[in-house]
Short mmCIF file of C-alpha atoms and ligand atoms in Angstrom, two decimals:
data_model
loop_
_atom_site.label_atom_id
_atom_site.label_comp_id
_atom_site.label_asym_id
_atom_site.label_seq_id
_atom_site.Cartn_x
_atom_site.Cartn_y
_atom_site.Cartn_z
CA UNK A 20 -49.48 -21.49 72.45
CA UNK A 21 -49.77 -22.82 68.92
CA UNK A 22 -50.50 -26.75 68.89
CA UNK A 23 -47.32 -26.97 66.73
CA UNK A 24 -45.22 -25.28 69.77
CA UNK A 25 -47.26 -27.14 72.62
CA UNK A 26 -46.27 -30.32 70.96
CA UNK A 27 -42.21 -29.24 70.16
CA UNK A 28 -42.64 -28.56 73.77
CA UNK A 29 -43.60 -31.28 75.20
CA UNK A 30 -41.50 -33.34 73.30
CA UNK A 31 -38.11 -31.42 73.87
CA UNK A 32 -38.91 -32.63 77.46
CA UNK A 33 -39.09 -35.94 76.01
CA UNK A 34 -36.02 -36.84 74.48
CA UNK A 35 -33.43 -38.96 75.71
CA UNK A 36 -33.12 -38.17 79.91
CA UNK A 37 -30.30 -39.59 81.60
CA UNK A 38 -31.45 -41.22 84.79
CA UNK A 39 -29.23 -40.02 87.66
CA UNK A 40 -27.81 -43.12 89.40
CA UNK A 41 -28.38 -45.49 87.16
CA UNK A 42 -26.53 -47.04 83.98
CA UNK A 43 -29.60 -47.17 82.03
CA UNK A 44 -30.53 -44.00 79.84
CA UNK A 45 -34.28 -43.60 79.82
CA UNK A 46 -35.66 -42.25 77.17
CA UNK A 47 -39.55 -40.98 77.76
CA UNK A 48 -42.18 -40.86 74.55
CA UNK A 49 -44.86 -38.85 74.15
CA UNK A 50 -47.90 -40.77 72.96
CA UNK A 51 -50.88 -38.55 72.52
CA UNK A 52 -54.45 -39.11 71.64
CA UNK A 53 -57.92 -37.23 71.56
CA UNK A 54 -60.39 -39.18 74.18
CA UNK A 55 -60.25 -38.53 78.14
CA UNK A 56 -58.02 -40.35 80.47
CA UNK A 57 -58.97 -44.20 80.82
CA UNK A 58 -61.06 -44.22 77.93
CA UNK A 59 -60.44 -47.02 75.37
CA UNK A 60 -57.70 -45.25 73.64
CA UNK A 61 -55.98 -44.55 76.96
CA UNK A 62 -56.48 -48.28 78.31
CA UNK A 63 -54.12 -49.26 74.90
CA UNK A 64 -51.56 -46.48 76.00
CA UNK A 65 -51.85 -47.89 79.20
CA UNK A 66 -50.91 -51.34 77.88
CA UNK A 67 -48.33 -49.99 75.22
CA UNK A 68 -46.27 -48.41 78.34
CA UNK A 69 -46.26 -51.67 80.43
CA UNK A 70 -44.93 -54.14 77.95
CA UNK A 71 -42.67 -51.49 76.31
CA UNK A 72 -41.06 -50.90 79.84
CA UNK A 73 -41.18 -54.86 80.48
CA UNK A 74 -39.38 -55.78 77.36
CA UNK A 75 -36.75 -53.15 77.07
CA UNK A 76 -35.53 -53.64 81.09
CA UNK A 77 -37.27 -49.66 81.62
CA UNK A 78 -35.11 -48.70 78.41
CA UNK A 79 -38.09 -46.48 76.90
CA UNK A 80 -41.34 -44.95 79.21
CA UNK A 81 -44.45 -43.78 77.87
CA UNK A 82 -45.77 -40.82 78.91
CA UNK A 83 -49.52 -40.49 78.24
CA UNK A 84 -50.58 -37.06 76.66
CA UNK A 85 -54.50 -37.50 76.83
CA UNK A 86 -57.75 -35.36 75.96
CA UNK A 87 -55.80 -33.56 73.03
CA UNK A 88 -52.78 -32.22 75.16
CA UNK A 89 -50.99 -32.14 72.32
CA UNK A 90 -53.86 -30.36 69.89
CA UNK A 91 -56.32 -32.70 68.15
CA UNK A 92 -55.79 -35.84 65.63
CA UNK A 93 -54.41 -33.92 62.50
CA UNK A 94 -51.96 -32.25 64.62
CA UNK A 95 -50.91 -35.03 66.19
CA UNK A 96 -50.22 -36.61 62.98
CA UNK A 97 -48.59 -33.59 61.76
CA UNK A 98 -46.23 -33.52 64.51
CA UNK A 99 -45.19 -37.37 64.03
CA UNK A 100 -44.20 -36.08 60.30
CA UNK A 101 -41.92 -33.56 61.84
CA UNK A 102 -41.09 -35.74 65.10
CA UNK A 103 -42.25 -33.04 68.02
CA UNK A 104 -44.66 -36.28 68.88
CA UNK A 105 -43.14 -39.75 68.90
CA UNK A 106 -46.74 -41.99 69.38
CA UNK A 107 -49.93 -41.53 68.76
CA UNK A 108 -53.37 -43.55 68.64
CA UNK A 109 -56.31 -42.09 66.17
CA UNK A 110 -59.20 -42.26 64.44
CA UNK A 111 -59.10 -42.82 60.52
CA UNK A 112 -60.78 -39.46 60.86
CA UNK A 113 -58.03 -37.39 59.44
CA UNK A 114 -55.93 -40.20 57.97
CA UNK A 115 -57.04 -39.88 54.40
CA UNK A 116 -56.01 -36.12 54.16
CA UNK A 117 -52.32 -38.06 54.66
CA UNK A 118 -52.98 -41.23 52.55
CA UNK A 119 -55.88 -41.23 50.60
CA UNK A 120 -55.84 -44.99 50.19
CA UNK A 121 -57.32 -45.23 53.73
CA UNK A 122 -60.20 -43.33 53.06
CA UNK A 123 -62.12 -46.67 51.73
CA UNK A 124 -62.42 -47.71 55.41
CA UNK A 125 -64.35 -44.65 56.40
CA UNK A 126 -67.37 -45.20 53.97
CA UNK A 127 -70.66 -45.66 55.99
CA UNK A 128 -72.12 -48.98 56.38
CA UNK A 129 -68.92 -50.86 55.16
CA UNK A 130 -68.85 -53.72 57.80
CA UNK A 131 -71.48 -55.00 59.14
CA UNK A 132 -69.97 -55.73 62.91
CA UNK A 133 -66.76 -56.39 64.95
CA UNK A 134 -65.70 -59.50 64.14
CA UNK A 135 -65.80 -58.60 60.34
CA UNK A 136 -64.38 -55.45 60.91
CA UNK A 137 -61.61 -56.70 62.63
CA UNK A 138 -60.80 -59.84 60.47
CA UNK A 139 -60.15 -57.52 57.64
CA UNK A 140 -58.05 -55.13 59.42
CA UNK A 141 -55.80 -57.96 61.30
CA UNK A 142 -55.46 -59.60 57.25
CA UNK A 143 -54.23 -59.12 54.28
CA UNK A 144 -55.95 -55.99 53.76
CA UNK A 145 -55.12 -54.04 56.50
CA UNK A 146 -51.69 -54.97 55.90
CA UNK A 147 -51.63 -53.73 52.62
CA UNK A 148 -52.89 -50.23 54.00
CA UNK A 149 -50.07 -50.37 56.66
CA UNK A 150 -47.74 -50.25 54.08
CA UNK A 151 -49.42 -47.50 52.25
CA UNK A 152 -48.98 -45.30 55.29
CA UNK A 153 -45.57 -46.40 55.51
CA UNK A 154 -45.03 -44.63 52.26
CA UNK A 155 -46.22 -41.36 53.41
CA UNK A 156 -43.76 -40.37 55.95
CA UNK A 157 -45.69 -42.14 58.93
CA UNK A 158 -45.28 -45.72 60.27
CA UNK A 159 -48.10 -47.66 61.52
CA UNK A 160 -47.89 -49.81 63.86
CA UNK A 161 -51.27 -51.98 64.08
CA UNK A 162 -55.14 -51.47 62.98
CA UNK A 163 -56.65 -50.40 66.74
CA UNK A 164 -60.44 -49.30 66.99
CA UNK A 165 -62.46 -47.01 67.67
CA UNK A 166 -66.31 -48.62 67.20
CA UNK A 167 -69.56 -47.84 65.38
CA UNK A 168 -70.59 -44.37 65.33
CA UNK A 169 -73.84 -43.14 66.72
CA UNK A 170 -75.67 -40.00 66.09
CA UNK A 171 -75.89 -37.56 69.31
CA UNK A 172 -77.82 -34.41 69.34
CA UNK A 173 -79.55 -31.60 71.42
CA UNK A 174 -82.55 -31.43 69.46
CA UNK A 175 -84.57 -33.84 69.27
CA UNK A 176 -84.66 -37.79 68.63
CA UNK A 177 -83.84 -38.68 65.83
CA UNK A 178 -86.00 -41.75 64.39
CA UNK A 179 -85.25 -41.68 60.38
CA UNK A 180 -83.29 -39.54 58.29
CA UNK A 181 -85.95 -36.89 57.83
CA UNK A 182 -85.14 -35.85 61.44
CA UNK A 183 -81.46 -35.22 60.60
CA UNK A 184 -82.46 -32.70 58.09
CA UNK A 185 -81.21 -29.22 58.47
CA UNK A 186 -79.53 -30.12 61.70
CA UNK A 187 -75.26 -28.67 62.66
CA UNK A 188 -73.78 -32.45 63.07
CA UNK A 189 -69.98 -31.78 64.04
CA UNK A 190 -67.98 -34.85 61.99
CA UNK A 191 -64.57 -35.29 61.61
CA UNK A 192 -62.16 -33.90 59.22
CA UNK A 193 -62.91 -36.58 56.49
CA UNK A 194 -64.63 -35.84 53.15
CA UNK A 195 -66.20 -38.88 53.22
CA UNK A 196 -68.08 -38.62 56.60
CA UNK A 197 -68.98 -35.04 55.16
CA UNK A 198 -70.77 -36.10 52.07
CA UNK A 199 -72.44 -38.85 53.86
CA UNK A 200 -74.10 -36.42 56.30
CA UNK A 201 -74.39 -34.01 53.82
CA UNK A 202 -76.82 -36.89 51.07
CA UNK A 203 -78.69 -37.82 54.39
CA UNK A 204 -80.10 -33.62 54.58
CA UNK A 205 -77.67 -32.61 57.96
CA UNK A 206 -75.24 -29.47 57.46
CA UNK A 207 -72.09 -31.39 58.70
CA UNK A 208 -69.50 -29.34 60.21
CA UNK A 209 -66.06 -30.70 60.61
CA UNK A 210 -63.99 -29.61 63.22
CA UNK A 211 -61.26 -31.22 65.65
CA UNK A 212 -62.16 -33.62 68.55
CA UNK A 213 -60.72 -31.17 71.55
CA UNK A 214 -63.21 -28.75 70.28
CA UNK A 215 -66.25 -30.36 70.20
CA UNK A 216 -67.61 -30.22 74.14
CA UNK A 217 -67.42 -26.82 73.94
CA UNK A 218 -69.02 -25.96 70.81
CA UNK A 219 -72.01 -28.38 71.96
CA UNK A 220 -72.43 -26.59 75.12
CA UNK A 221 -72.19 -23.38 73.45
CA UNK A 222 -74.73 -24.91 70.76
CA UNK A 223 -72.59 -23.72 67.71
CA UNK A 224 -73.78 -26.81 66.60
CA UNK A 225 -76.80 -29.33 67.59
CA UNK A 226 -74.75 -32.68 67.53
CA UNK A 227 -71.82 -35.00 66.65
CA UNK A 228 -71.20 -38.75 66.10
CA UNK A 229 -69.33 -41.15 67.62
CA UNK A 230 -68.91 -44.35 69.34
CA UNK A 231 -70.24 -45.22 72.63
CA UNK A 232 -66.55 -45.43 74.63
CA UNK A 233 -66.05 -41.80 72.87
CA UNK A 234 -69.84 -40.52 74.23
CA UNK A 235 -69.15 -41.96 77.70
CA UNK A 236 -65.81 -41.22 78.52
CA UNK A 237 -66.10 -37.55 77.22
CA UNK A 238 -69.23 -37.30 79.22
CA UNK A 239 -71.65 -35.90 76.10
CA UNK A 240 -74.95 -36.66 78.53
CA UNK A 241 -74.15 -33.44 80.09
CA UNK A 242 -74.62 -31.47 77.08
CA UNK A 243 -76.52 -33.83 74.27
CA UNK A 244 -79.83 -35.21 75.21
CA UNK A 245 -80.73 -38.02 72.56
CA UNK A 246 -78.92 -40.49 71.18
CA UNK A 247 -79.59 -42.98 67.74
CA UNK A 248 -77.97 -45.83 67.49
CA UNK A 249 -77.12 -45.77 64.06
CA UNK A 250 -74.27 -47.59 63.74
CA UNK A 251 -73.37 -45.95 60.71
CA UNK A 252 -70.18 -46.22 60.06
CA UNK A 253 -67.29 -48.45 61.70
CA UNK A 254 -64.42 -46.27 62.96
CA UNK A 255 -61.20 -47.92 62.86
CA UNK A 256 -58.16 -46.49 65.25
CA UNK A 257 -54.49 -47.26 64.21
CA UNK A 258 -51.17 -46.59 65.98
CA UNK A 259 -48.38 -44.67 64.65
CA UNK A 260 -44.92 -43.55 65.60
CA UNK A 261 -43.01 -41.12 64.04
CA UNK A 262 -40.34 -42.16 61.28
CA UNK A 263 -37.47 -40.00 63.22
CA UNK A 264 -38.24 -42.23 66.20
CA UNK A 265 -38.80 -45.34 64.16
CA UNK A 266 -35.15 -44.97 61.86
CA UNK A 267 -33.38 -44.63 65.21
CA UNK A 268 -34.51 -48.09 66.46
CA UNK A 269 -32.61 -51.38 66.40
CA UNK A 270 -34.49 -54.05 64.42
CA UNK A 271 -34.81 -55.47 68.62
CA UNK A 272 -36.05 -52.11 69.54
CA UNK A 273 -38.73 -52.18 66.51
CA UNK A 274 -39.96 -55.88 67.96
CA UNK A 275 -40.28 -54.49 71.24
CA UNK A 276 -42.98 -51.60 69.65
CA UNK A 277 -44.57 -54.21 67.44
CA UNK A 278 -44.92 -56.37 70.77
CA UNK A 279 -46.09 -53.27 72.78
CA UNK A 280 -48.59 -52.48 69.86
CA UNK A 281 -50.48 -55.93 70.04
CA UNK A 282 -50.53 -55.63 73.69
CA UNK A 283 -52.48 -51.97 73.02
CA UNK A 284 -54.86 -53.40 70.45
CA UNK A 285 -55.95 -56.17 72.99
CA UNK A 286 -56.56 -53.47 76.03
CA UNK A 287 -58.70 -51.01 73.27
CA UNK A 288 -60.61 -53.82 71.93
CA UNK A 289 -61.37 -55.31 75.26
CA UNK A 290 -62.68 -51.81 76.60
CA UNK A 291 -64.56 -51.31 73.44
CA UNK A 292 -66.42 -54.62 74.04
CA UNK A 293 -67.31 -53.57 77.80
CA UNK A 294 -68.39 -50.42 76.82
CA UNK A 295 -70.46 -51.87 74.32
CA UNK A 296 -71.49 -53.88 76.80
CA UNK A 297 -72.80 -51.40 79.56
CA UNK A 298 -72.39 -47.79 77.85
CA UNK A 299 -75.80 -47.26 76.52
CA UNK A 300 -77.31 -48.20 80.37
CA UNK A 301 -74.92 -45.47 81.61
CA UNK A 302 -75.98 -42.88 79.37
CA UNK A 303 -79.83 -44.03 79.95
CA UNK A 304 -78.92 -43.26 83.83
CA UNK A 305 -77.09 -40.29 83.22
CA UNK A 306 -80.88 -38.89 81.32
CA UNK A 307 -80.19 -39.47 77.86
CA UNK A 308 -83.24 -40.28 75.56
CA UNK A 309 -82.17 -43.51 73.44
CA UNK A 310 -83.59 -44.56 70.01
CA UNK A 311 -82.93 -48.54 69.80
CA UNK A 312 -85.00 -49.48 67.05
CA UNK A 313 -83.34 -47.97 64.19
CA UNK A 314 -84.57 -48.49 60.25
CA UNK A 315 -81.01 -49.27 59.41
CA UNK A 316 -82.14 -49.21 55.35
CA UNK A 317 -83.11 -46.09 55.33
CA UNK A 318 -79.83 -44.64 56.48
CA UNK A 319 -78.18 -46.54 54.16
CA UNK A 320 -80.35 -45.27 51.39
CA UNK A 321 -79.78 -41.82 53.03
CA UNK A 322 -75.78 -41.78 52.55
CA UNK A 323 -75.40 -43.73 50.07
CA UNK A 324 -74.80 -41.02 47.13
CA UNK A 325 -71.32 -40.97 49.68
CA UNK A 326 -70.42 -44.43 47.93
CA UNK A 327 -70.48 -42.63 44.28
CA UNK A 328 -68.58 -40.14 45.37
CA UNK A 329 -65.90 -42.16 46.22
CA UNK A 330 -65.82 -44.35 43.69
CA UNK A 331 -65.70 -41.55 40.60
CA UNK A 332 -62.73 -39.92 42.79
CA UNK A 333 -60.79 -43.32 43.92
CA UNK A 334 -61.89 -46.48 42.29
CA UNK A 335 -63.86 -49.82 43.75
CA UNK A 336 -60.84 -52.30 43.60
CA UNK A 337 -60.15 -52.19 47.31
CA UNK A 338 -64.04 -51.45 48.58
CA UNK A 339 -64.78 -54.47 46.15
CA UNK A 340 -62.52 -56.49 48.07
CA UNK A 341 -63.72 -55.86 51.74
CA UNK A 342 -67.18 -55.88 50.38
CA UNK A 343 -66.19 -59.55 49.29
CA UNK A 344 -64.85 -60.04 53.20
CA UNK A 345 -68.04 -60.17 54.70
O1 PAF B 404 -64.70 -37.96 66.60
C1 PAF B 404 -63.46 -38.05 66.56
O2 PAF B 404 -62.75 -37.11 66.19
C2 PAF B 404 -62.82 -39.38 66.95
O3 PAF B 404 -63.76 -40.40 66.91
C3 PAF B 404 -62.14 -39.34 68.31
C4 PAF B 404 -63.13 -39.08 69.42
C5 PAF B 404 -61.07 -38.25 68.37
C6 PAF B 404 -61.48 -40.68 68.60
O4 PAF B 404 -60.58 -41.04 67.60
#
């Protein structure tokens, strides 16, 4: 089954159920994301569903599609455009190929930690990105987050950006992510999230990036041995619904998601910090070799031909300004 028809059916089961014995129609969402099952992303669902249920009296329940059950992050998006998926939490990953205004954020070495990353997003800035993707046939809902990538590979460790050279890193769909891994000598081969275990284990390719709540909950110990922390690039996450669910909503009904959307960004943030917190012990334990000490300035000077790139396509006004933030 296509992704397109997985998702159409999964939603048809989703629309509007009347619950027998009761005056209250239920209506059940389907909000779908990439990571596993209690992962950071899911621990936001988690929260969405509980104060959406609290604050419309059980009007509207979530229904978690996790682990790509509903194909991976450009789908997903996709299928808000067209409404087979009402909710969805993702990566920036993809974002750009819908509103290329958002593609500033995924530029490597951009913030230099949480707190900055997250003051811009909760400001001025990030607003003025929500409203970009509001104009592109998508609503978002709040900035979430994802974390700092690290590098993850089956190689070898990697200690500076010689050892990258030559070697199949898996990154997301994202141009910019490409050329960065492309200036630093790596072949980097895009390719969607639900795909990646697999292709590691199979070793179409010799590693992939992410952040540590992504490498524990999907488990990459059992098929990557080394990790870097890097820290190259800060991944943000945002929540969107789809615009057929969103126009159908009572300016009430839109509070109640807004409310339900905070609530989400708290729960992801918080499980961010604690696996920040004790992620890179449980991948030590679980046998992977970790590089700590990291020359951070010569991965900068590595990707940094990505920053050029970007600014002959798309201008510096709004990197200037979050450059400014820090
Ligand atoms: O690598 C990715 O595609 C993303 O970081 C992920 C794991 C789907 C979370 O948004």
């Amino acid at each position: 089954m296509t992704h397109f028809r997985r998702a159409a059916a999964a939603s048809a089961f989703a629309v509007s159920i009347a619950m027998a014995g009761t005056a209250m129609a239920q209506t059940v969402l389907n909000f779908a994301h990439s990571t596993a099952q209690n992962s950071h992303y899911s621990m936001g669902v988690q929260a969405f569903a509980k104060t959406l249920s609290e604050l419309s009296g059980g009007k509207y329940e979530i229904r978690e599609q996790a682990a790509g059950a509903l194909g991976g992050e450009r789908d997903v998006i996709e299928g808000l455009q067209i409404g087979s998926v009402e909710l969805t939490i993702s990566s920036t990953g993809p974002l750009g190929n819908f509103v290329p205004e958002a593609l500033v954020l995924d530029l490597p070495f951009l913030f230099k930690d949480y707190a900055n990353a997250r003051a811009v997003l909760d400001g001025a800035i990030g607003q003025e990105l929500l409203d970009k993707i509001n104009e592109n046939n998508l609503v978002g809902l709040a900035w979430s987050e994802n974390g700092f990538r690290h590098i993850t590979n089956s190689r070898q460790p990697i200690n500076t950006p010689a050892d990258l050279n030559g070697l199949k890193i898996r990154t997301m769909e994202n141009q910019v992510h490409m050329e960065a891994f492309r200036a630093a000598g790596a072949a980097p081969t895009p390719m969607a999230f639900p795909e990646v275990f697999a292709a590691l284990q199979q070793r179409v390719i010799d590693g992939q990036e992410n952040p540590i709540p992504v490498i524990t909950s999907a488990k990459f110990w059992e098929v990557q041995d080394n990790l870097t922390l890097t820290g190259h690039v800060y991944s943000p996450a945002i929540i969107l619904a789809s615009p057929s669910l969103w126009d159908g909503l009572s300016d009430e009904e839109k509070g109640w998601f807004a409310e339900a959307a905070k609530a989400a960004v708290a729960a992801t943030r918080a499980k961010v910090e604690a696996d920040e917190a004790n992620g890179v012990d449980l991948l030590r334990q679980n046998g992977m070799k970790v590089v700590e000490k990291v020359d951070l300035d010569a991965f900068r000077k590595a990707v940094s031909p990505a920053y050029d790139t970007f600014v002959a396509k798309y201008g510096d006004d709004m990197l200037k300004r979050i450059q400014a933030a820090q």
